[in-house]
Coordinates of C-alpha atoms in Angstrom, one line a residue:
X283 CA -32.4 -9.1 19.3
X284 CA -31.1 -5.7 18.1
X285 CA -29.1 -6.1 14.9
X286 CA -27.3 -3.5 12.8
X287 CA -26.4 -4.7 9.3
X288 CA -23.2 -3.0 8.1
X289 CA -21.7 -3.1 4.7
X290 CA -18.0 -2.2 4.4
X291 CA -16.9 -1.1 0.9
X292 CA -13.2 -2.0 0.6
X293 CA -12.6 0.2 -2.4
X294 CA -9.8 1.2 -4.8
X295 CA -10.0 4.9 -5.6
X296 CA -7.6 6.9 -7.8
X297 CA -6.1 10.2 -6.5
X298 CA -7.7 13.1 -8.3
X299 CA -10.1 11.1 -10.4
X300 CA -13.3 12.5 -8.7
X301 CA -15.6 11.3 -11.5
X302 CA -14.2 7.8 -11.5
X303 CA -14.2 7.5 -7.7
X304 CA -17.9 8.7 -7.5
X305 CA -18.9 6.2 -10.1
X306 CA -17.3 3.4 -8.1
X307 CA -18.8 4.7 -4.9
X308 CA -22.3 4.7 -6.5
X309 CA -21.7 1.1 -7.6
X310 CA -20.9 0.0 -4.1
X311 CA -23.8 1.9 -2.8
X312 CA -26.1 -0.1 -5.0
X313 CA -24.5 -3.3 -3.8
X314 CA -25.0 -2.3 -0.2
X315 CA -28.7 -1.5 -1.0
X316 CA -29.1 -5.0 -2.5
X317 CA -27.6 -6.5 0.7
X318 CA -30.3 -4.5 2.7
X319 CA -27.6 -2.8 4.8
X320 CA -28.6 -0.3 7.4
X321 CA -25.2 1.4 7.1
X322 CA -22.4 1.4 4.6
X323 CA -18.9 2.6 5.3
X324 CA -16.3 3.8 2.7
X325 CA -12.6 4.4 3.2
X326 CA -10.9 7.6 4.3
X327 CA -10.8 10.3 1.7
X328 CA -12.4 7.9 -0.8
X329 CA -13.8 10.7 -3.0
X330 CA -10.4 12.3 -3.6
X331 CA -8.2 9.2 -3.3
X332 CA -5.4 9.1 -0.7
X333 CA -3.1 11.0 -0.4
X334 CA -4.4 14.0 -2.4
X335 CA -1.4 16.0 -1.3
X336 CA -1.1 19.4 -3.2
X337 CA -4.3 18.9 -5.1
X338 CA -5.7 20.2 -1.9
X339 CA -4.1 23.6 -2.6
X340 CA -6.5 24.0 -5.6
X341 CA -9.7 25.5 -4.4
X342 CA -11.6 24.2 -7.4
X343 CA -10.5 20.6 -6.6
X344 CA -11.9 21.0 -3.0
X345 CA -15.2 22.5 -4.4
X346 CA -15.5 19.6 -6.9
X347 CA -15.0 17.1 -4.1
X348 CA -18.0 18.7 -2.3
X349 CA -20.1 18.5 -5.4
X350 CA -19.2 14.9 -5.7
X351 CA -20.3 14.4 -2.1
X352 CA -23.7 15.9 -2.9
X353 CA -24.1 13.5 -5.8
X354 CA -23.3 10.5 -3.5
X355 CA -25.7 11.9 -0.8
X356 CA -28.6 12.0 -3.3
X357 CA -28.0 8.3 -4.1
X358 CA -28.0 7.1 -0.5
X359 CA -31.6 6.0 -0.2
X360 CA -33.0 3.8 2.6
X361 CA -29.8 3.5 4.6
X362 CA -27.0 5.5 6.3
X363 CA -23.5 6.0 4.9
X364 CA -20.1 7.1 6.1
X365 CA -18.0 8.5 3.3
X366 CA -14.5 10.0 3.4
X367 CA -14.1 13.4 1.8
X368 CA -12.3 16.8 2.2
X369 CA -14.4 19.0 4.5
X370 CA -14.2 22.8 4.5
X371 CA -14.8 25.4 7.1
X372 CA -14.0 29.1 7.8
X373 CA -10.4 29.9 8.4
X374 CA -11.5 31.7 11.6
X375 CA -12.6 28.4 13.0
X376 CA -9.1 27.0 12.8
X377 CA -6.7 27.4 15.7
X378 CA -3.4 27.2 13.9
X379 CA -1.9 28.3 10.6
X380 CA -1.4 25.6 8.0
X381 CA -1.9 25.2 4.2
X382 CA -5.5 26.0 3.2
X383 CA -7.5 26.2 0.0
X384 CA -8.4 29.8 -0.4
X385 CA -9.7 31.3 2.8
X386 CA -11.0 28.0 4.1
X387 CA -9.7 25.5 6.6
X388 CA -9.6 22.0 5.3
X389 CA -10.5 18.8 7.2
X390 CA -9.9 15.1 6.6
X391 CA -13.6 14.3 7.1
X392 CA -16.2 11.6 7.1
X393 CA -19.7 12.6 5.8
X394 CA -22.6 11.1 7.8
X395 CA -25.4 10.5 5.3
X396 CA -28.9 9.2 5.8
X397 CA -31.8 8.9 3.4
X398 CA -30.4 11.4 0.8
X399 CA -29.4 13.9 3.5
X400 CA -26.1 15.0 4.9
X401 CA -26.9 14.9 8.6
X402 CA -23.4 15.6 9.9
X403 CA -19.6 15.4 9.6
X404 CA -16.8 13.9 11.6
X405 CA -13.4 15.6 11.3
X406 CA -10.2 13.6 12.0
X407 CA -8.7 14.6 15.3
X408 CA -5.2 13.1 15.1
X409 CA -3.3 14.0 11.9
X410 CA -0.2 11.8 11.3
X411 CA 2.9 13.6 10.2
X412 CA 5.6 10.9 10.1
X413 CA 6.8 8.4 7.5
X414 CA 4.6 8.6 4.4
X415 CA 2.1 10.9 6.1
X416 CA 2.0 14.6 5.9
X417 CA -1.6 15.5 7.0
X418 CA -0.7 18.3 9.3
X419 CA 0.5 20.2 6.2
X420 CA -3.0 20.3 4.8
X421 CA -5.7 19.7 7.4
X422 CA -6.9 21.1 10.7
X423 CA -7.8 18.8 13.5
X424 CA -11.5 18.2 14.3
X425 CA -13.1 19.2 17.6
X426 CA -16.6 17.6 17.5
X427 CA -17.6 14.0 18.1
X428 CA -20.9 13.2 16.4
X429 CA -22.8 10.0 17.3
X430 CA -25.2 8.6 14.7
X431 CA -28.3 6.9 16.1
X432 CA -29.4 4.3 13.5
X433 CA -32.4 2.1 14.3
X434 CA -31.8 2.7 18.0
X435 CA -28.1 1.8 17.8
X436 CA -25.6 4.4 18.7
X437 CA -22.7 4.6 16.3
X438 CA -19.5 6.5 16.7
X439 CA -17.4 7.4 13.7
X440 CA -13.6 7.9 13.7
X441 CA -10.9 8.1 11.0
X442 CA -7.8 6.0 10.8
X443 CA -5.2 7.4 13.3
X444 CA -7.9 8.3 15.8
X445 CA -8.5 4.6 16.7
X446 CA -4.8 4.0 17.4
X447 CA -4.7 6.1 20.5
X448 CA -6.1 4.4 23.7
X449 CA -7.5 7.7 25.0
X450 CA -8.6 8.9 21.6
X451 CA -12.1 9.8 20.3
X452 CA -13.3 6.3 20.4
X453 CA -12.9 6.3 24.2
X454 CA -15.0 9.5 24.5
X455 CA -17.7 8.1 22.1
X456 CA -18.0 4.9 24.1
X457 CA -18.3 6.8 27.3
X458 CA -21.1 8.8 25.7
X459 CA -23.0 5.6 24.8
X460 CA -21.5 4.5 21.5
X461 CA -22.1 0.7 20.9
X462 CA -20.4 0.5 17.5
X463 CA -17.3 2.4 16.4
X464 CA -17.1 2.8 12.6
X465 CA -13.4 3.5 11.7
X466 CA -12.6 4.4 8.1
X467 CA -9.0 4.2 6.8
X468 CA -6.4 4.7 4.2
X469 CA -3.7 2.6 6.0
X470 CA -0.7 1.6 3.8
X471 CA 0.7 -1.9 3.9
X472 CA 4.0 -3.1 5.2
X473 CA 5.0 -6.5 6.2
X474 CA 3.4 -7.6 9.5
X475 CA 1.1 -4.6 9.8
X476 CA -2.1 -6.6 9.5
X477 CA -1.3 -8.7 12.5
X478 CA -0.3 -5.7 14.6
X479 CA -3.4 -3.8 13.4
X480 CA -5.7 -6.6 14.6
X481 CA -4.0 -6.7 18.0
X482 CA -4.5 -2.9 18.4
X483 CA -8.2 -3.0 17.3
X484 CA -8.9 -5.9 19.7
X485 CA -7.4 -3.8 22.5
X486 CA -9.7 -0.9 21.6
X487 CA -12.8 -3.0 21.4
X488 CA -12.2 -4.7 24.8
X489 CA -11.2 -1.5 26.6
X490 CA -14.3 0.4 25.4
X491 CA -16.8 -2.5 25.3
X492 CA -17.8 -1.7 21.7
X493 CA -18.0 -3.4 18.4
X494 CA -15.3 -2.0 16.1
X495 CA -15.6 -2.0 12.3
X496 CA -12.4 -1.2 10.4
X497 CA -12.9 -0.3 6.7
X498 CA -9.6 0.1 4.9
X499 CA -8.7 1.3 1.4
X500 CA -7.2 -1.1 -1.1
X501 CA -5.0 -0.5 -4.1
X502 CA -1.7 1.0 -5.3
X503 CA -1.0 4.7 -5.3
X504 CA 2.5 5.7 -6.4
X505 CA 4.8 4.1 -3.8
X506 CA 2.0 3.2 -1.4
X507 CA 0.0 0.0 -1.4
X508 CA -3.2 -0.3 0.6
X509 CA -4.0 -3.8 1.7
X510 CA -7.7 -3.7 2.6
X511 CA -7.9 -6.4 5.3
X512 CA -11.1 -4.8 6.6
X513 CA -12.2 -6.2 9.9
X514 CA -15.0 -6.4 12.4
X515 CA -14.3 -7.2 16.1
X516 CA -16.9 -7.8 18.8
X517 CA -16.9 -6.0 22.1
X518 CA -14.7 -8.7 23.6
X519 CA -12.0 -8.1 20.9
X520 CA -12.7 -11.2 18.9
X521 CA -12.4 -10.9 15.1
X522 CA -15.8 -11.9 13.7
X523 CA -15.4 -10.8 10.1
X524 CA -12.4 -10.2 7.8
X525 CA -12.3 -9.3 4.2
X526 CA -9.7 -10.6 1.7
X527 CA -6.5 -8.7 1.3
X528 CA -5.4 -6.8 -1.8
X529 CA -8.8 -6.9 -3.6
X530 CA -12.0 -4.9 -3.7
X531 CA -15.0 -6.3 -2.1
X532 CA -18.1 -5.6 0.0
X533 CA -17.9 -7.1 3.5
X534 CA -21.5 -7.4 5.0
X535 CA -22.2 -8.5 8.5
X536 CA -25.0 -8.4 11.1
X537 CA -23.8 -6.9 14.3
X538 CA -25.3 -8.1 17.6
X539 CA -25.6 -4.8 19.3
X540 CA -27.7 -6.3 22.1
X541 CA -24.7 -8.2 23.3
X542 CA -22.9 -4.9 23.8
X543 CA -25.8 -3.6 25.9
X544 CA -25.8 -6.8 28.0
X545 CA -22.1 -6.5 28.7
X546 CA -22.6 -3.0 30.0
X547 CA -25.1 -4.2 32.5
X548 CA -22.3 -6.1 34.2
X549 CA -21.4 -4.3 37.5
X550 CA -18.4 -2.0 37.1
X551 CA -18.4 -2.2 33.3
X552 CA -20.3 1.1 32.7
X553 CA -18.3 2.9 35.4
X554 CA -15.1 2.0 33.7
X555 CA -16.1 4.1 30.7
X556 CA -16.9 7.2 32.7
X557 CA -14.6 9.9 33.7
X558 CA -14.1 11.6 30.3
X559 CA -15.6 14.9 29.2
X560 CA -18.3 14.2 26.7
X561 CA -19.6 17.8 26.1
X562 CA -18.2 17.8 22.5
X563 CA -20.5 14.9 21.6
X564 CA -23.5 15.6 19.4
X565 CA -26.2 13.0 18.8
X566 CA -27.7 12.7 15.3
X567 CA -30.8 10.7 15.1
X568 CA -31.8 9.4 11.7
X569 CA -35.2 8.0 10.9
X570 CA -36.6 5.7 8.2
X571 CA -33.6 3.4 8.1
X572 CA -34.5 -0.2 7.5
X573 CA -38.3 0.2 7.5
X574 CA -38.6 -2.1 4.4
X575 CA -36.0 -4.5 5.7
X576 CA -37.9 -6.3 8.4
X577 CA -37.7 -9.7 6.6
X578 CA -34.0 -10.2 6.3
X579 CA -32.2 -13.5 6.3
X580 CA -29.4 -13.4 8.9
X581 CA -26.0 -13.0 7.3
X582 CA -23.1 -15.2 8.6
X583 CA -20.0 -13.0 8.6
X584 CA -17.2 -13.9 6.2
X585 CA -13.8 -14.6 7.9
X586 CA -11.1 -14.7 5.2
X587 CA -7.8 -16.3 6.3
X588 CA -4.9 -13.9 6.8
X589 CA -2.0 -14.4 4.4
X590 CA 1.5 -15.5 5.4
X591 CA 4.3 -13.1 4.9
X592 CA 5.6 -14.2 1.5
X593 CA 2.2 -14.4 0.0
X594 CA 1.1 -11.0 1.3
X595 CA 4.3 -9.4 -0.1
X596 CA 3.7 -11.1 -3.5
X597 CA 0.0 -10.0 -3.6
X598 CA 1.0 -6.4 -2.6
X599 CA 3.6 -6.2 -5.4
X600 CA 1.1 -7.5 -8.0
X601 CA -1.5 -5.0 -7.0
X602 CA 1.1 -2.2 -6.9
X603 CA 2.3 -2.9 -10.5
X604 CA -1.2 -3.3 -11.8
X605 CA -2.4 0.0 -10.4
X606 CA 0.7 2.0 -11.1
X607 CA 0.7 1.0 -14.7
X608 CA -3.0 1.5 -15.3
X609 CA -3.5 4.6 -13.1
X610 CA -0.7 6.3 -15.1
X611 CA -2.3 5.5 -18.4
X612 CA 0.0 2.7 -19.6
X613 CA -1.1 -0.6 -21.0
X614 CA 2.1 -2.6 -21.5
X615 CA 5.4 -3.0 -19.6
X616 CA 8.9 -3.7 -20.8
X617 CA 11.5 -5.5 -18.7
X618 CA 15.1 -6.3 -19.3
X619 CA 15.6 -10.0 -18.8
X620 CA 19.1 -11.1 -17.7
X621 CA 18.6 -14.8 -16.7
X622 CA 18.9 -13.8 -13.1
X623 CA 16.4 -14.1 -10.2
X624 CA 15.5 -10.5 -9.9
X625 CA 14.3 -10.0 -13.5
X626 CA 12.6 -13.4 -13.4
X627 CA 10.6 -12.5 -10.3
X628 CA 9.8 -9.0 -11.7
X629 CA 8.5 -10.5 -14.9
X630 CA 6.3 -13.0 -13.1
X631 CA 4.8 -10.2 -11.0
X632 CA 4.2 -8.1 -14.1
X633 CA 2.5 -11.0 -15.9
X634 CA 0.2 -11.7 -12.9
X635 CA -0.6 -8.0 -12.7
X636 CA -1.1 -7.2 -16.4
X637 CA -1.4 -10.4 -18.3
X638 CA 1.2 -12.1 -20.5
X639 CA 0.3 -10.2 -23.6
X640 CA 0.9 -6.9 -21.9
X641 CA 4.5 -7.7 -20.8
X642 CA 7.4 -7.5 -23.2
X643 CA 10.8 -8.9 -22.4
X644 CA 14.2 -7.8 -23.8
X645 CA 17.3 -9.9 -23.6
X646 CA 20.5 -7.9 -24.2
X647 CA 23.5 -10.2 -24.1
X648 CA 27.0 -8.7 -23.7
X649 CA 30.4 -10.3 -24.3
X650 CA 30.2 -11.7 -20.7
X651 CA 26.6 -13.2 -20.9
X652 CA 26.8 -16.9 -20.4
X653 CA 25.1 -19.5 -22.5
X654 CA 23.2 -20.6 -19.3
X655 CA 21.6 -17.1 -19.0
X656 CA 20.5 -17.3 -22.6
X657 CA 18.9 -20.7 -22.1
X658 CA 17.2 -19.6 -18.8
X659 CA 15.7 -16.5 -20.4
X660 CA 14.3 -18.6 -23.2
X661 CA 12.8 -21.0 -20.6
X662 CA 11.4 -18.2 -18.5
X663 CA 9.6 -16.5 -21.4
X664 CA 8.2 -19.8 -22.5
X665 CA 6.8 -20.5 -19.1
X666 CA 5.4 -17.0 -18.7
X667 CA 4.0 -16.9 -22.2
X668 CA 5.5 -13.5 -23.0
X669 CA 7.1 -12.0 -26.1
X670 CA 10.9 -11.4 -26.0
X671 CA 13.2 -9.5 -28.2
X672 CA 17.0 -10.2 -28.3
X673 CA 19.1 -7.1 -28.8
X674 CA 22.9 -7.8 -28.4
X675 CA 24.8 -4.9 -26.9
X676 CA 28.3 -6.0 -27.8
X677 CA 28.6 -3.8 -31.0
X678 CA 27.4 -0.8 -29.1
X679 CA 29.7 -1.6 -26.2
X680 CA 32.7 -1.8 -28.5
X681 CA 31.7 1.5 -30.1
X682 CA 31.6 3.2 -26.7
X683 CA 35.0 1.8 -25.8
X684 CA 36.5 3.0 -29.1
X685 CA 35.0 6.5 -28.6
X686 CA 36.4 6.7 -25.0
X687 CA 39.8 5.1 -25.8
X688 CA 41.6 8.4 -26.3
X689 CA 40.3 9.7 -23.0
X690 CA 41.1 6.4 -21.2
X691 CA 44.8 6.1 -22.3
X692 CA 46.8 4.5 -19.5
X693 CA 43.7 3.5 -17.5
X694 CA 42.9 -0.2 -16.7
X695 CA 39.4 -1.5 -17.0
X696 CA 37.3 -1.2 -13.9
X697 CA 33.7 -0.6 -12.9
X698 CA 33.5 2.1 -15.7
X699 CA 33.3 -0.6 -18.4
X700 CA 30.8 -2.6 -16.3
X701 CA 28.5 0.5 -15.9
X702 CA 28.7 1.2 -19.7
X703 CA 27.0 -2.1 -20.3
X704 CA 24.2 -1.4 -17.9
X705 CA 23.7 2.1 -19.3
X706 CA 23.5 0.8 -22.9
X707 CA 20.8 -1.6 -21.7
X708 CA 19.0 1.3 -20.0
X709 CA 19.1 3.3 -23.2
X710 CA 17.7 0.4 -25.2
X711 CA 14.8 -0.1 -22.8
X712 CA 14.0 3.6 -22.7
X713 CA 14.1 3.7 -26.5
X714 CA 11.5 1.0 -26.7
X715 CA 9.5 2.8 -24.1
X716 CA 9.6 6.0 -26.1
X717 CA 8.7 4.3 -29.4
X718 CA 5.9 2.1 -28.2
X719 CA 4.7 3.7 -25.0
X720 CA 5.6 0.8 -22.7
X721 CA 6.5 1.5 -19.1
X722 CA 9.9 0.2 -18.1
X723 CA 10.0 -1.9 -15.0
X724 CA 13.3 -2.0 -13.3
X725 CA 14.6 -5.0 -11.4
X726 CA 16.9 -3.9 -8.7
X727 CA 16.2 -5.3 -5.2
X728 CA 16.5 -3.6 -1.8
X729 CA 19.8 -5.2 -0.9
X730 CA 21.5 -3.9 -4.1
X731 CA 19.9 -0.4 -4.0
X732 CA 20.8 0.0 -0.3
X733 CA 24.5 -0.6 -0.8
X734 CA 24.7 1.1 -4.2
X735 CA 25.3 -2.2 -6.2
X736 CA 23.4 -0.6 -9.1
X737 CA 24.1 1.8 -12.0
X738 CA 22.7 5.3 -12.3
X739 CA 21.0 5.6 -15.7
X740 CA 21.6 1.9 -16.3
X741 CA 19.7 -0.8 -14.4
X742 CA 18.1 2.0 -12.3
X743 CA 16.6 3.7 -15.4
X744 CA 12.8 3.1 -15.7
X745 CA 9.4 4.1 -14.6
X746 CA 8.7 1.7 -11.6
X747 CA 11.2 -0.2 -9.4
X748 CA 9.1 -3.2 -8.6
X749 CA 11.2 -5.0 -6.0
X750 CA 13.0 -1.9 -4.7
X751 CA 11.8 -2.7 -1.1
X752 CA 12.3 -6.5 -1.3
X753 CA 15.6 -7.9 0.2
X754 CA 17.5 -10.3 -2.0
X755 CA 16.8 -13.3 0.3
X756 CA 13.1 -12.5 0.1
X757 CA 13.3 -12.4 -3.7
X758 CA 14.1 -16.1 -3.6
X759 CA 11.1 -16.7 -1.3
X760 CA 8.9 -14.9 -3.8
X761 CA 10.2 -17.0 -6.6
X762 CA 9.5 -20.3 -4.8
X763 CA 6.0 -19.0 -3.8
X764 CA 5.2 -18.2 -7.4
X765 CA 6.4 -21.6 -8.6
X766 CA 4.1 -23.3 -6.2
X767 CA 1.0 -21.3 -7.4
X768 CA 0.4 -22.7 -10.8
X769 CA 0.2 -26.2 -12.3
X770 CA 3.9 -25.9 -13.2
X771 CA 6.8 -23.7 -12.1
X772 CA 7.3 -20.5 -14.1
X773 CA 10.8 -19.6 -12.9
X774 CA 13.4 -22.2 -14.0
X775 CA 15.1 -24.1 -11.3
X776 CA 18.6 -23.1 -12.5
X777 CA 17.7 -19.4 -12.0
X778 CA 17.0 -20.3 -8.3
X779 CA 20.1 -22.4 -7.9
X780 CA 22.8 -20.4 -9.7
X781 CA 24.9 -18.0 -7.7
X782 CA 23.7 -14.4 -8.4
X783 CA 25.9 -12.5 -10.9
X784 CA 25.7 -9.3 -12.8
X785 CA 27.7 -10.8 -15.7
X786 CA 29.5 -7.5 -16.5
X787 CA 33.0 -9.1 -16.4
X788 CA 34.4 -12.6 -16.7
X789 CA 33.4 -15.0 -14.0
X790 CA 31.7 -12.3 -11.9
X791 CA 29.7 -13.1 -8.8
X792 CA 27.8 -10.8 -6.5
X793 CA 29.8 -12.0 -3.5
X794 CA 33.0 -10.7 -5.2
X795 CA 31.7 -7.2 -4.2
X796 CA 29.3 -7.8 -1.4
X797 CA 29.0 -10.0 1.8
X798 CA 26.8 -13.0 1.3
X799 CA 23.1 -12.0 1.1
X800 CA 22.3 -14.1 4.1
X801 CA 24.7 -11.9 6.1
X802 CA 24.0 -8.6 4.3
X803 CA 20.2 -8.6 4.6
X804 CA 20.0 -8.8 8.4
X805 CA 22.6 -6.0 8.7
X806 CA 20.7 -3.8 6.3
X807 CA 17.5 -4.5 8.2
X808 CA 19.1 -3.5 11.5
X809 CA 20.8 -0.4 10.1
X810 CA 18.2 0.9 7.5
X811 CA 14.8 -0.2 9.0
X812 CA 15.5 -0.4 12.7
X813 CA 18.0 2.5 13.0
X814 CA 20.5 0.6 15.0
X815 CA 24.0 1.9 15.4
X816 CA 27.1 0.0 14.3
X817 CA 27.9 -1.0 17.8
X818 CA 24.4 -2.3 18.4
X819 CA 24.6 -4.4 15.2
X820 CA 28.0 -5.8 16.2
X821 CA 26.6 -6.6 19.6
X822 CA 23.9 -8.7 17.9
X823 CA 26.6 -11.0 16.7
X824 CA 27.9 -9.6 13.4
X825 CA 31.5 -9.1 12.4
X826 CA 32.5 -5.5 13.1
X827 CA 34.5 -5.1 9.8
X828 CA 31.6 -6.4 7.8
X829 CA 29.1 -4.2 9.5
X830 CA 31.4 -1.1 9.1
X831 CA 31.8 -1.9 5.4
X832 CA 28.0 -2.2 4.8
X833 CA 27.3 1.0 6.7
X834 CA 29.9 2.8 4.5
X835 CA 28.3 1.5 1.4
X836 CA 24.8 2.5 2.4
X837 CA 25.8 6.0 3.4
X838 CA 28.0 6.5 0.3
X839 CA 25.3 5.5 -2.1
X840 CA 22.6 7.8 -0.8
X841 CA 23.0 10.1 -3.9
X842 CA 21.9 7.2 -6.1
X843 CA 18.7 6.6 -4.2
X844 CA 17.8 10.4 -4.4
X845 CA 17.6 10.3 -8.2

């Protein structure tokens, strides 16, 4: 039986930290060598981190990335490796004018390494330029399709977007004889993407009659979170190995390449792969792989269970906070605690990300803060095991009102006075941040930020908005999920049960200013995420006046979100 042992390093790099990334890559190389792998695959642009953006405009950065590749190459003994890096070529080789480092065209590339030698390079063909991606700004598309022959097994290499297209490079490689497609990725997370990704990869494996290995990056980088969820699918599209989500690990599996060969002997199967030009394919034969690995115990592939929606969102947020805080050089976070569900969930996420001793809570009661809120904050910090400081804002609020009284003569109280309280709290949190070096985590959810139910320089002031992309109704789901994790709940029941309120005026409730969240969130999803028109949303069963009101609020508050 012909077996290819692959190791997939689901790794968490940091953008710009070439030294740190190389050290992590070398560590995973050693683990792959211990596992007696024939080939190890690393994520897309793993040397530079993803996305490197305008660091690519610095020619020294690109040069240093190539030196880093050389160091990795020298450490790759006894096996082959696929490593994401920034490739460089002559400007004259490129066929369109885009941003380049110096006089060189840049490529989103995969180094093909074997036995301490760089034997070839694959350059990404399809450069995404939508949503969070801006690759066409920096990179030129590739034009060659190398095939790596390892121990008699023909391996095609592709990068991220290239595998998504049915008639993309993987199709050409399979037609040229590829039995395994190694696809390396920096694919950001969003809800439901993992399931959709598996369906797409299964379709590619079946259509091309190849084993597909999908190595994805993991970790938080600014507003992006990479979920990992690396996969291996057999030639029939069945998932045979799956890594855990949201954590680094090495997924090792023995691939039955002989089964691919047998399937291609079926009449009509090989013919189905013909009909594509394969002149751009180059075969790279590597020798000496696996000579000392004859006596290997067969490895049963690991198949981690996929997470359900609420758990994957919670795990994504924990990883995002951990990496954002640590990669930006902070150690502690400070959070304003109100006694409400948003600050409670944000605090729980922060504790799970950083540890209780690295999270500092601040309770800032105003004249309108209820006794229940004070009790709930005390219970929350006891359950989470964090420190809390109480700083009343009433004296400061009264001082502001006195200072503004001559300018406000004849004016009744309105949202101005409510916003003053939020801004005082924002100032206090930022003062603590300045004095002690803590990162302020803000607590506004997606529902509030979408309709502008938030205060510029108040509750929006901080370094990281943890739940900015989580609708209010999902915030409650995250709270219930977190309470089910440990031996006892960490978010008090009353916080879950109380009607949401900003407590910036007497007897205030969110529903005084907004539609009920159970109505608001589906409208926001349709308008903001699905780009549906007002008429389309009304046709889905929503009240026209309510929809029109929500649309006006979203559009009118765009200036806040641009801060």
